[in-house]
Amino acid sequence: MRKKQNNITEAIAKGYRLKPETHLLVEKLSRKINGTKDEVISRACKMFDNSVNRSMKNRNNNKN
């Protein structure tokens, strides 16, 4: 994946240092959704972000 900015090409690293059991889980999920490992990690991050946002919203609502 490359991003051009002012005619300068900037590379974005895609290497992940994960535990072996995490690699196995990502591989298992990628087969289940028939997608790539990158798609699995991206979807998981988005789901986690949504979960954190909901938790923070609920916490703020409980304070009021």
Tab-separated table of C-alpha atoms in Angstrom:
chain	number	residue	atom	x	y	z
A	1	MET	CA	0.000	0.000	0.000
A	2	ARG	CA	1.537	3.328	-0.966
A	3	LYS	CA	0.481	6.870	-0.304
A	4	LYS	CA	1.563	9.756	-2.525
A	5	GLN	CA	2.092	13.097	-0.872
A	6	ASN	CA	3.842	15.970	-2.649
A	7	ASN	CA	5.387	13.551	-5.176
A	8	ILE	CA	6.975	11.564	-2.339
A	9	THR	CA	6.042	7.899	-2.218
A	10	GLU	CA	5.663	6.618	1.321
A	11	ALA	CA	5.502	2.876	2.042
A	12	ILE	CA	3.221	1.580	4.759
A	13	ALA	CA	4.515	-1.553	6.486
A	14	LYS	CA	2.163	-4.522	6.699
A	15	GLY	CA	4.208	-6.735	9.008
A	16	TYR	CA	2.499	-7.855	12.205
A	17	ARG	CA	4.234	-9.489	15.153
A	18	LEU	CA	1.556	-11.690	16.635
A	19	LYS	CA	1.604	-14.702	18.922
A	20	PRO	CA	1.411	-18.071	17.118
A	21	GLU	CA	-2.077	-18.741	18.509
A	22	THR	CA	-3.227	-15.369	17.153
A	23	HIS	CA	-1.852	-16.258	13.712
A	24	LEU	CA	-3.820	-19.508	13.838
A	25	LEU	CA	-7.009	-17.676	14.812
A	26	VAL	CA	-6.563	-15.113	12.026
A	27	GLU	CA	-5.948	-17.924	9.522
A	28	LYS	CA	-9.048	-19.799	10.734
A	29	LEU	CA	-11.206	-16.672	10.465
A	30	SER	CA	-9.851	-15.772	7.023
A	31	ARG	CA	-10.912	-19.212	5.764
A	32	LYS	CA	-14.368	-18.829	7.348
A	33	ILE	CA	-15.044	-15.481	5.666
A	34	ASN	CA	-13.137	-16.443	2.510
A	35	GLY	CA	-11.027	-13.308	2.879
A	36	THR	CA	-7.476	-12.207	3.510
A	37	LYS	CA	-5.668	-11.954	6.822
A	38	ASP	CA	-5.597	-8.194	6.369
A	39	GLU	CA	-9.407	-8.143	6.022
A	40	VAL	CA	-9.786	-10.207	9.209
A	41	ILE	CA	-7.526	-7.903	11.214
A	42	SER	CA	-9.167	-4.780	9.781
A	43	ARG	CA	-12.688	-6.020	10.563
A	44	ALA	CA	-11.627	-7.073	14.069
A	45	CYS	CA	-10.129	-3.633	14.742
A	46	LYS	CA	-13.291	-1.894	13.510
A	47	MET	CA	-15.474	-4.132	15.691
A	48	PHE	CA	-13.250	-3.464	18.714
A	49	ASP	CA	-13.338	0.287	18.038
A	50	ASN	CA	-17.149	0.196	17.885
A	51	SER	CA	-17.256	-1.778	21.133
A	52	VAL	CA	-14.986	0.712	22.918
A	53	ASN	CA	-17.039	3.645	21.618
A	54	ARG	CA	-20.279	2.045	22.887
A	55	SER	CA	-18.705	1.370	26.290
A	56	MET	CA	-17.502	4.950	26.584
A	57	LYS	CA	-20.912	6.283	25.538
A	58	ASN	CA	-22.668	4.060	28.103
A	59	ARG	CA	-20.227	5.128	30.805
A	60	ASN	CA	-20.864	8.805	30.019
A	61	ASN	CA	-24.644	8.259	30.026
A	62	ASN	CA	-24.454	6.565	33.432
A	63	LYS	CA	-22.602	9.555	34.904
A	64	ASN	CA	-25.475	11.886	34.004
